[in-house]
C-alpha cells in the first residue's frame, strides 16, 4: 500500500531520532515533527492508525502506540463518546490482528500494544465496557500469541492502579469493587492457562517448550499483579499456592514463581485461611530441605528470604500453633540470618524483632534453645566480621562501590542484630548469659595461648572478635530484666557471677592485651554489679584486681611527659593507654558499686595511698584515683566522717606540696627556664633532668589539689554536703578550709615566679 507524504515524513523523522549518528539540529527538527502530531486529536488518531501497521519498523509502530496512549491519558475527557468507542474497537483489533509468532515480536512492542487496552479499561470498564473480559477470554483461545497478549492486558489493568494520576479516588474504588467481583472467574481462567501450559512445557521440546514457558511466565506475572488486590482466600481457592510451590522446584520458572510468592506474602489482610497458610509454609520448608537453596544463587536466596520474612510478619498467627512447622520455620530464618551476605541478614531482622516482642508479651513462651544458640552465634559472627583490609572478600556477591559504603552498611546491620540480642536476653536471660560466658572463656583462653606463644599483638580478626564479645555481652546485660538482678538466688545472677569470676580470676601474666580484655568485660557488667556488687565482696574483689594492674604494668610517674621518640623506644605507649583507660574504668565501676564498697573502704584506701607513695602514677591517674576515694565517701553517714576522710586523703598531697625541694623550685623563676636565658651556662643533662622532674612533681600535686578542691566545691561524691550542715565545722568545706594555710604560701611563690618570667627584662632574654 502506498504511503502518504505525511506518513513518510513521520517515518523519516523517527528514523533520524533513532539513528545515533544524527546531528543535534536534525534530531531537534525530527522531534518537533513528532510532537506536532499531538497538537490535533484527529490528526493524532489518523497518524496512529497508519503508524501501527505491521509492515513498518518496530520503532515506528511503537510511536504509533504512543499516540494512542496520548489520546487516552491526556485527551480522554475531551473526546466525544463516538471517538472513545472507536478507540475501544481499535485497541482490541490491534490484539486480534496480531499474527506474529510470540517468540518473534519484541517484548517492548507487545507491552506498548496491550497498554492501550489496559488504559481504556481503567477508564471504561465495567459500566461502559461490560463485554471486555468476555472478549478477552474469547480472544485468548485463538492462538498462543493472542493468549499471551490477553494475559498482558489483564496484568496491565491491575498494575499502576494506585499510581496513575488521571484516575480519581472514586474511579479507583469503583475499579477495585468491580475486580473483586471478577476475581474468581478471572483467576480460574488464568490458572487454567497456567496449568495447561506448564504441563505442555514439561512434555514438549524446543520451540514449543519456549512458547509454553512464555505463557506460563505471562500467567504468573498476571497473578503477581493481582495478588495485592485480591483476598488471600480467593488466591488459595484457585489452587495458586500449591502451583507456586511446584513451580519453585522448576529451575526454568522458579524466578517468576518467586515474584508471585513475594506478592502474596506481602499482603496484610484479615480472615486468612489458616490451613492454607500452614500448608504453604510446610511446602516451602520441604522445598528447602529438598535442596532448593543449594540449587539456587544469591538473588533467589534474597528474594525467598524477603518472602519468608513477610510471611512471618503478616501471617504468623495462622501457623504459630503448629509446633513442627514453627520450629522448621524459625530454623530456616536463623539460617538466613547466618547467610554470608549482610543484605540477607538485614532482611530477617524485622521478623526477629516482631517475633521476640510477641514472645516477650506471652509469659512462659520461649524460643527453642537450639534456635536461641544459633541466633546468638550468628550475631556474634556478624559483629565480629568488621570490615578491614579484606572487605571485598567479606561483601562477596553484594555490590558496594567502596569500603566506606560497605562499612556504613555493616554498622547499620550491627545495630539491628544487637537490638535482637537485647530482645533475646530479655526473653531468655539465663541462656543468653550462659552462651556469652562460654564464648568469653574460650576467647580468653585462646588469646592467652597466642600471647604465651610469643605473639606480640592480636591480628585484625582476633581483635574484632574481642570487640564483638564486648558488644554482645553489653547488649545482653542491657536486655536482661532488672528484676533478675534483684533476686539474690536467681540462676541469672549465678551465671553473671560465674562470668565475673572468669574475668577476675584470669591471670593476665603481665600482658597488656589480656588486662585490657578483662577491663572491657568488667565494665559492661555494670548493670549487674550495681545491684549484686556486694555479694561475697564481689565489688571489692573487682576494684582490688584492677588496682593491682598498676603494679603489674609500671611506668615512671613522668611517663606522660616523655617525648614521642623516647616513648616509642621505651615501648610505653600501649602501657600508658591501657592505664589511662583502666583509671576511667575503675571510677565507673566504683560509682556503680559505691554502696557495696563501704565495708572495704579502708582496704581500698590503703591500696590507693600505697600507689601514691610509690610515685608510679601519673597526674591523670592520680585524679582518677582521688575520684575513686571520693566515690567511697558517698555512703558515709555523717559530715564529720566525711571531713575526717578528707583530712586523711589530704595528708599525702599536702606533704608533697610543702616538700622543701618543691618550695625552693617554686620560689626560683630560673628553675622554670634553666638554660633558656641568653648568656647563661647551659646546664648538664643530669641537672636538666632533675629540674624537669621537680617541675613535673609540682604539676602533678597541683593537679591533685585542684581535683580535691573542685570535688568539694561541687559537692561531688557527697563531699560538699557540709556546707548545708547546721555545724559547718563538721562539714568537708570546713575541712578543706583548714588546709588553705598549708596551700597558699607555696601557691603564692609559684604565681610570683611565673609572673617574673613575663617581666620585660627577663622575657627579652629568653631564647627563641
PDB file of C-alpha atoms in Angstrom, residues 199-404:
ATOM      1  CA  UNK A 199       2.095 -29.405  31.514  1.00  0.00           C
ATOM      2  CA  UNK A 200       2.919 -28.594  27.888  1.00  0.00           C
ATOM      3  CA  UNK A 201       6.207 -27.069  28.994  1.00  0.00           C
ATOM      4  CA  UNK A 202       7.158 -30.254  30.806  1.00  0.00           C
ATOM      5  CA  UNK A 203       6.243 -32.534  27.909  1.00  0.00           C
ATOM      6  CA  UNK A 204       7.440 -30.562  24.865  1.00  0.00           C
ATOM      7  CA  UNK A 205      10.824 -29.579  23.461  1.00  0.00           C
ATOM      8  CA  UNK A 206      12.484 -26.793  21.507  1.00  0.00           C
ATOM      9  CA  UNK A 207      10.174 -24.036  20.189  1.00  0.00           C
ATOM     10  CA  UNK A 208       7.002 -25.463  21.702  1.00  0.00           C
ATOM     11  CA  UNK A 209       8.700 -25.607  25.074  1.00  0.00           C
ATOM     12  CA  UNK A 210       9.799 -21.967  24.753  1.00  0.00           C
ATOM     13  CA  UNK A 211       6.276 -20.860  23.795  1.00  0.00           C
ATOM     14  CA  UNK A 212       4.794 -22.708  26.745  1.00  0.00           C
ATOM     15  CA  UNK A 213       7.321 -21.084  29.063  1.00  0.00           C
ATOM     16  CA  UNK A 214       6.397 -17.609  27.764  1.00  0.00           C
ATOM     17  CA  UNK A 215       2.724 -18.246  28.502  1.00  0.00           C
ATOM     18  CA  UNK A 216       3.435 -19.649  31.962  1.00  0.00           C
ATOM     19  CA  UNK A 217       5.543 -16.579  32.709  1.00  0.00           C
ATOM     20  CA  UNK A 218       2.779 -14.277  31.469  1.00  0.00           C
ATOM     21  CA  UNK A 219       0.218 -16.031  33.681  1.00  0.00           C
ATOM     22  CA  UNK A 220       2.500 -15.756  36.709  1.00  0.00           C
ATOM     23  CA  UNK A 221       3.073 -12.055  36.051  1.00  0.00           C
ATOM     24  CA  UNK A 222      -0.688 -11.567  35.936  1.00  0.00           C
ATOM     25  CA  UNK A 223      -1.114 -13.305  39.301  1.00  0.00           C
ATOM     26  CA  UNK A 224       1.720 -11.212  40.714  1.00  0.00           C
ATOM     27  CA  UNK A 225      -0.082  -8.017  39.676  1.00  0.00           C
ATOM     28  CA  UNK A 226      -3.442  -9.070  41.139  1.00  0.00           C
ATOM     29  CA  UNK A 227      -2.184 -10.671  44.367  1.00  0.00           C
ATOM     30  CA  UNK A 228      -2.016  -7.353  46.296  1.00  0.00           C
ATOM     31  CA  UNK A 229      -5.599  -6.516  45.233  1.00  0.00           C
ATOM     32  CA  UNK A 230      -7.394  -9.795  45.867  1.00  0.00           C
ATOM     33  CA  UNK A 231      -8.220 -11.632  49.063  1.00  0.00           C
ATOM     34  CA  UNK A 232      -5.941 -14.378  50.313  1.00  0.00           C
ATOM     35  CA  UNK A 233      -8.879 -16.757  50.348  1.00  0.00           C
ATOM     36  CA  UNK A 234      -9.535 -16.350  46.607  1.00  0.00           C
ATOM     37  CA  UNK A 235      -5.858 -16.944  45.850  1.00  0.00           C
ATOM     38  CA  UNK A 236      -5.907 -20.109  47.934  1.00  0.00           C
ATOM     39  CA  UNK A 237      -9.146 -21.419  46.429  1.00  0.00           C
ATOM     40  CA  UNK A 238      -7.934 -21.192  42.838  1.00  0.00           C
ATOM     41  CA  UNK A 239      -5.011 -23.521  43.608  1.00  0.00           C
ATOM     42  CA  UNK A 240      -2.326 -20.888  43.142  1.00  0.00           C
ATOM     43  CA  UNK A 241      -0.450 -21.581  46.399  1.00  0.00           C
ATOM     44  CA  UNK A 242       0.195 -25.220  45.534  1.00  0.00           C
ATOM     45  CA  UNK A 243       1.122 -24.257  41.973  1.00  0.00           C
ATOM     46  CA  UNK A 244       3.684 -21.736  43.205  1.00  0.00           C
ATOM     47  CA  UNK A 245       5.403 -24.359  45.338  1.00  0.00           C
ATOM     48  CA  UNK A 246       5.513 -26.745  42.381  1.00  0.00           C
ATOM     49  CA  UNK A 247       6.955 -24.057  40.113  1.00  0.00           C
ATOM     50  CA  UNK A 248       9.626 -23.128  42.657  1.00  0.00           C
ATOM     51  CA  UNK A 249      11.034 -26.605  42.160  1.00  0.00           C
ATOM     52  CA  UNK A 250      11.447 -25.952  38.428  1.00  0.00           C
ATOM     53  CA  UNK A 251      14.777 -24.261  37.567  1.00  0.00           C
ATOM     54  CA  UNK A 252      13.347 -22.512  34.489  1.00  0.00           C
ATOM     55  CA  UNK A 253      10.295 -20.986  36.166  1.00  0.00           C
ATOM     56  CA  UNK A 254      11.204 -20.503  39.805  1.00  0.00           C
ATOM     57  CA  UNK A 255      12.189 -16.861  39.288  1.00  0.00           C
ATOM     58  CA  UNK A 256       8.689 -15.838  38.122  1.00  0.00           C
ATOM     59  CA  UNK A 257       7.089 -18.063  40.769  1.00  0.00           C
ATOM     60  CA  UNK A 258       9.133 -16.337  43.451  1.00  0.00           C
ATOM     61  CA  UNK A 259       7.775 -12.961  42.342  1.00  0.00           C
ATOM     62  CA  UNK A 260       4.210 -14.208  42.863  1.00  0.00           C
ATOM     63  CA  UNK A 261       5.141 -15.682  46.245  1.00  0.00           C
ATOM     64  CA  UNK A 262       6.589 -12.345  47.364  1.00  0.00           C
ATOM     65  CA  UNK A 263       3.420 -10.520  46.318  1.00  0.00           C
ATOM     66  CA  UNK A 264       1.254 -12.997  48.243  1.00  0.00           C
ATOM     67  CA  UNK A 265       3.378 -12.936  51.395  1.00  0.00           C
ATOM     68  CA  UNK A 266       3.465  -9.133  51.431  1.00  0.00           C
ATOM     69  CA  UNK A 267      -0.331  -8.987  51.788  1.00  0.00           C
ATOM     70  CA  UNK A 268      -1.732  -7.633  55.034  1.00  0.00           C
ATOM     71  CA  UNK A 269      -5.255  -8.965  55.325  1.00  0.00           C
ATOM     72  CA  UNK A 270      -7.778 -10.348  57.775  1.00  0.00           C
ATOM     73  CA  UNK A 271      -9.735 -13.608  57.772  1.00  0.00           C
ATOM     74  CA  UNK A 272      -6.828 -15.581  56.373  1.00  0.00           C
ATOM     75  CA  UNK A 273      -7.453 -19.322  55.914  1.00  0.00           C
ATOM     76  CA  UNK A 274      -5.030 -20.742  58.497  1.00  0.00           C
ATOM     77  CA  UNK A 275      -4.854 -24.164  56.893  1.00  0.00           C
ATOM     78  CA  UNK A 276      -3.828 -22.735  53.520  1.00  0.00           C
ATOM     79  CA  UNK A 277      -1.065 -20.647  55.104  1.00  0.00           C
ATOM     80  CA  UNK A 278       0.160 -23.580  57.178  1.00  0.00           C
ATOM     81  CA  UNK A 279       0.293 -25.789  54.094  1.00  0.00           C
ATOM     82  CA  UNK A 280       2.181 -23.078  52.199  1.00  0.00           C
ATOM     83  CA  UNK A 281       4.797 -22.736  54.943  1.00  0.00           C
ATOM     84  CA  UNK A 282       5.114 -26.512  55.194  1.00  0.00           C
ATOM     85  CA  UNK A 283       5.628 -26.841  51.442  1.00  0.00           C
ATOM     86  CA  UNK A 284       8.294 -24.135  51.438  1.00  0.00           C
ATOM     87  CA  UNK A 285      10.117 -25.858  54.280  1.00  0.00           C
ATOM     88  CA  UNK A 286      10.043 -29.154  52.396  1.00  0.00           C
ATOM     89  CA  UNK A 287      11.431 -27.479  49.290  1.00  0.00           C
ATOM     90  CA  UNK A 288      14.313 -26.009  51.269  1.00  0.00           C
ATOM     91  CA  UNK A 289      15.020 -29.345  52.914  1.00  0.00           C
ATOM     92  CA  UNK A 290      14.992 -30.925  49.471  1.00  0.00           C
ATOM     93  CA  UNK A 291      17.894 -28.793  48.280  1.00  0.00           C
ATOM     94  CA  UNK A 292      16.229 -25.682  46.842  1.00  0.00           C
ATOM     95  CA  UNK A 293      18.785 -23.358  48.424  1.00  0.00           C
ATOM     96  CA  UNK A 294      21.691 -25.469  47.209  1.00  0.00           C
ATOM     97  CA  UNK A 295      20.339 -25.338  43.641  1.00  0.00           C
ATOM     98  CA  UNK A 296      19.943 -21.561  43.552  1.00  0.00           C
ATOM     99  CA  UNK A 297      22.093 -18.441  43.802  1.00  0.00           C
ATOM    100  CA  UNK A 298      22.209 -15.249  45.841  1.00  0.00           C
ATOM    101  CA  UNK A 299      19.438 -13.345  44.022  1.00  0.00           C
ATOM    102  CA  UNK A 300      16.959 -16.175  44.534  1.00  0.00           C
ATOM    103  CA  UNK A 301      18.015 -16.589  48.168  1.00  0.00           C
ATOM    104  CA  UNK A 302      17.458 -12.901  48.751  1.00  0.00           C
ATOM    105  CA  UNK A 303      14.007 -12.996  47.177  1.00  0.00           C
ATOM    106  CA  UNK A 304      12.989 -16.101  49.112  1.00  0.00           C
ATOM    107  CA  UNK A 305      14.222 -14.514  52.335  1.00  0.00           C
ATOM    108  CA  UNK A 306      12.052 -11.458  51.661  1.00  0.00           C
ATOM    109  CA  UNK A 307       9.017 -13.695  51.079  1.00  0.00           C
ATOM    110  CA  UNK A 308       9.605 -15.771  54.216  1.00  0.00           C
ATOM    111  CA  UNK A 309      10.157 -12.667  56.329  1.00  0.00           C
ATOM    112  CA  UNK A 310       6.892 -11.136  55.105  1.00  0.00           C
ATOM    113  CA  UNK A 311       5.167 -14.463  55.681  1.00  0.00           C
ATOM    114  CA  UNK A 312       6.263 -14.445  59.307  1.00  0.00           C
ATOM    115  CA  UNK A 313       5.386 -10.787  59.822  1.00  0.00           C
ATOM    116  CA  UNK A 314       1.914 -10.942  58.265  1.00  0.00           C
ATOM    117  CA  UNK A 315       0.683 -14.497  58.840  1.00  0.00           C
ATOM    118  CA  UNK A 316       2.429 -15.729  61.992  1.00  0.00           C
ATOM    119  CA  UNK A 317      -0.801 -16.407  63.876  1.00  0.00           C
ATOM    120  CA  UNK A 318      -2.001 -18.660  61.051  1.00  0.00           C
ATOM    121  CA  UNK A 319       0.676 -21.308  61.652  1.00  0.00           C
ATOM    122  CA  UNK A 320       2.054 -20.496  65.115  1.00  0.00           C
ATOM    123  CA  UNK A 321       0.060 -23.325  66.720  1.00  0.00           C
ATOM    124  CA  UNK A 322       1.835 -25.975  64.621  1.00  0.00           C
ATOM    125  CA  UNK A 323       4.960 -26.705  66.669  1.00  0.00           C
ATOM    126  CA  UNK A 324       6.782 -28.687  63.992  1.00  0.00           C
ATOM    127  CA  UNK A 325       6.118 -26.031  61.355  1.00  0.00           C
ATOM    128  CA  UNK A 326       7.170 -23.263  63.751  1.00  0.00           C
ATOM    129  CA  UNK A 327      10.473 -24.914  64.643  1.00  0.00           C
ATOM    130  CA  UNK A 328      11.259 -25.576  60.995  1.00  0.00           C
ATOM    131  CA  UNK A 329      10.404 -22.018  60.022  1.00  0.00           C
ATOM    132  CA  UNK A 330      12.459 -20.494  62.853  1.00  0.00           C
ATOM    133  CA  UNK A 331      15.392 -22.729  61.978  1.00  0.00           C
ATOM    134  CA  UNK A 332      15.210 -21.645  58.331  1.00  0.00           C
ATOM    135  CA  UNK A 333      15.023 -17.970  59.306  1.00  0.00           C
ATOM    136  CA  UNK A 334      18.032 -18.430  61.594  1.00  0.00           C
ATOM    137  CA  UNK A 335      19.973 -19.919  58.679  1.00  0.00           C
ATOM    138  CA  UNK A 336      19.091 -16.883  56.555  1.00  0.00           C
ATOM    139  CA  UNK A 337      20.269 -14.607  59.371  1.00  0.00           C
ATOM    140  CA  UNK A 338      23.545 -16.540  59.235  1.00  0.00           C
ATOM    141  CA  UNK A 339      23.824 -16.021  55.474  1.00  0.00           C
ATOM    142  CA  UNK A 340      27.235 -14.798  54.339  1.00  0.00           C
ATOM    143  CA  UNK A 341      25.737 -11.668  52.730  1.00  0.00           C
ATOM    144  CA  UNK A 342      24.814  -8.888  55.151  1.00  0.00           C
ATOM    145  CA  UNK A 343      21.874  -7.830  52.977  1.00  0.00           C
ATOM    146  CA  UNK A 344      20.050 -11.083  53.729  1.00  0.00           C
ATOM    147  CA  UNK A 345      20.881 -10.825  57.427  1.00  0.00           C
ATOM    148  CA  UNK A 346      19.349  -7.344  57.444  1.00  0.00           C
ATOM    149  CA  UNK A 347      16.185  -8.606  55.726  1.00  0.00           C
ATOM    150  CA  UNK A 348      15.471 -11.065  58.555  1.00  0.00           C
ATOM    151  CA  UNK A 349      15.805  -8.578  61.431  1.00  0.00           C
ATOM    152  CA  UNK A 350      12.240  -7.150  61.225  1.00  0.00           C
ATOM    153  CA  UNK A 351      10.847 -10.665  61.666  1.00  0.00           C
ATOM    154  CA  UNK A 352      13.018 -11.441  64.692  1.00  0.00           C
ATOM    155  CA  UNK A 353      12.197  -8.105  66.260  1.00  0.00           C
ATOM    156  CA  UNK A 354       8.472  -8.656  65.772  1.00  0.00           C
ATOM    157  CA  UNK A 355       8.609 -12.302  66.857  1.00  0.00           C
ATOM    158  CA  UNK A 356      10.635 -11.659  70.004  1.00  0.00           C
ATOM    159  CA  UNK A 357       8.415  -8.751  71.018  1.00  0.00           C
ATOM    160  CA  UNK A 358       5.428 -11.041  70.663  1.00  0.00           C
ATOM    161  CA  UNK A 359       7.097 -13.815  72.631  1.00  0.00           C
ATOM    162  CA  UNK A 360       8.062 -11.422  75.415  1.00  0.00           C
ATOM    163  CA  UNK A 361       4.411 -10.440  75.694  1.00  0.00           C
ATOM    164  CA  UNK A 362       3.411 -14.082  76.245  1.00  0.00           C
ATOM    165  CA  UNK A 363       4.549 -15.258  79.667  1.00  0.00           C
ATOM    166  CA  UNK A 364       6.271 -18.608  79.727  1.00  0.00           C
ATOM    167  CA  UNK A 365       6.723 -18.939  75.956  1.00  0.00           C
ATOM    168  CA  UNK A 366      10.359 -19.303  74.929  1.00  0.00           C
ATOM    169  CA  UNK A 367      12.325 -19.638  71.753  1.00  0.00           C
ATOM    170  CA  UNK A 368      13.591 -23.192  71.205  1.00  0.00           C
ATOM    171  CA  UNK A 369      17.048 -23.320  72.882  1.00  0.00           C
ATOM    172  CA  UNK A 370      18.816 -24.554  69.758  1.00  0.00           C
ATOM    173  CA  UNK A 371      17.415 -21.616  67.761  1.00  0.00           C
ATOM    174  CA  UNK A 372      18.453 -19.202  70.503  1.00  0.00           C
ATOM    175  CA  UNK A 373      22.011 -20.514  70.481  1.00  0.00           C
ATOM    176  CA  UNK A 374      22.185 -20.475  66.683  1.00  0.00           C
ATOM    177  CA  UNK A 375      20.991 -16.866  66.583  1.00  0.00           C
ATOM    178  CA  UNK A 376      23.438 -15.763  69.260  1.00  0.00           C
ATOM    179  CA  UNK A 377      26.339 -17.470  67.492  1.00  0.00           C
ATOM    180  CA  UNK A 378      25.304 -15.928  64.176  1.00  0.00           C
ATOM    181  CA  UNK A 379      25.060 -12.427  65.601  1.00  0.00           C
ATOM    182  CA  UNK A 380      28.427 -12.778  67.316  1.00  0.00           C
ATOM    183  CA  UNK A 381      29.975 -13.813  63.995  1.00  0.00           C
ATOM    184  CA  UNK A 382      28.324 -10.927  62.115  1.00  0.00           C
ATOM    185  CA  UNK A 383      29.518  -8.356  64.638  1.00  0.00           C
ATOM    186  CA  UNK A 384      32.986  -9.950  64.561  1.00  0.00           C
ATOM    187  CA  UNK A 385      33.293  -9.551  60.788  1.00  0.00           C
ATOM    188  CA  UNK A 386      34.272  -5.907  60.988  1.00  0.00           C
ATOM    189  CA  UNK A 387      35.290  -4.726  57.521  1.00  0.00           C
ATOM    190  CA  UNK A 388      39.000  -4.204  57.166  1.00  0.00           C
ATOM    191  CA  UNK A 389      41.607  -4.941  54.564  1.00  0.00           C
ATOM    192  CA  UNK A 390      39.598  -7.992  53.459  1.00  0.00           C
ATOM    193  CA  UNK A 391      36.334  -6.084  52.983  1.00  0.00           C
ATOM    194  CA  UNK A 392      35.994  -7.117  49.329  1.00  0.00           C
ATOM    195  CA  UNK A 393      36.087 -10.790  50.347  1.00  0.00           C
ATOM    196  CA  UNK A 394      33.526 -10.157  53.095  1.00  0.00           C
ATOM    197  CA  UNK A 395      30.970  -8.431  50.879  1.00  0.00           C
ATOM    198  CA  UNK A 396      31.188 -11.292  48.349  1.00  0.00           C
ATOM    199  CA  UNK A 397      28.240 -11.199  45.955  1.00  0.00           C
ATOM    200  CA  UNK A 398      26.937  -7.927  47.331  1.00  0.00           C
ATOM    201  CA  UNK A 399      27.737  -4.864  45.270  1.00  0.00           C
ATOM    202  CA  UNK A 400      29.383  -1.975  47.102  1.00  0.00           C
ATOM    203  CA  UNK A 401      31.278   0.773  45.354  1.00  0.00           C
ATOM    204  CA  UNK A 402      33.874   1.319  48.068  1.00  0.00           C
ATOM    205  CA  UNK A 403      34.972   0.465  51.583  1.00  0.00           C
ATOM    206  CA  UNK A 404      33.150   3.382  53.230  1.00  0.00           C
TER     207      UNK A 404
END
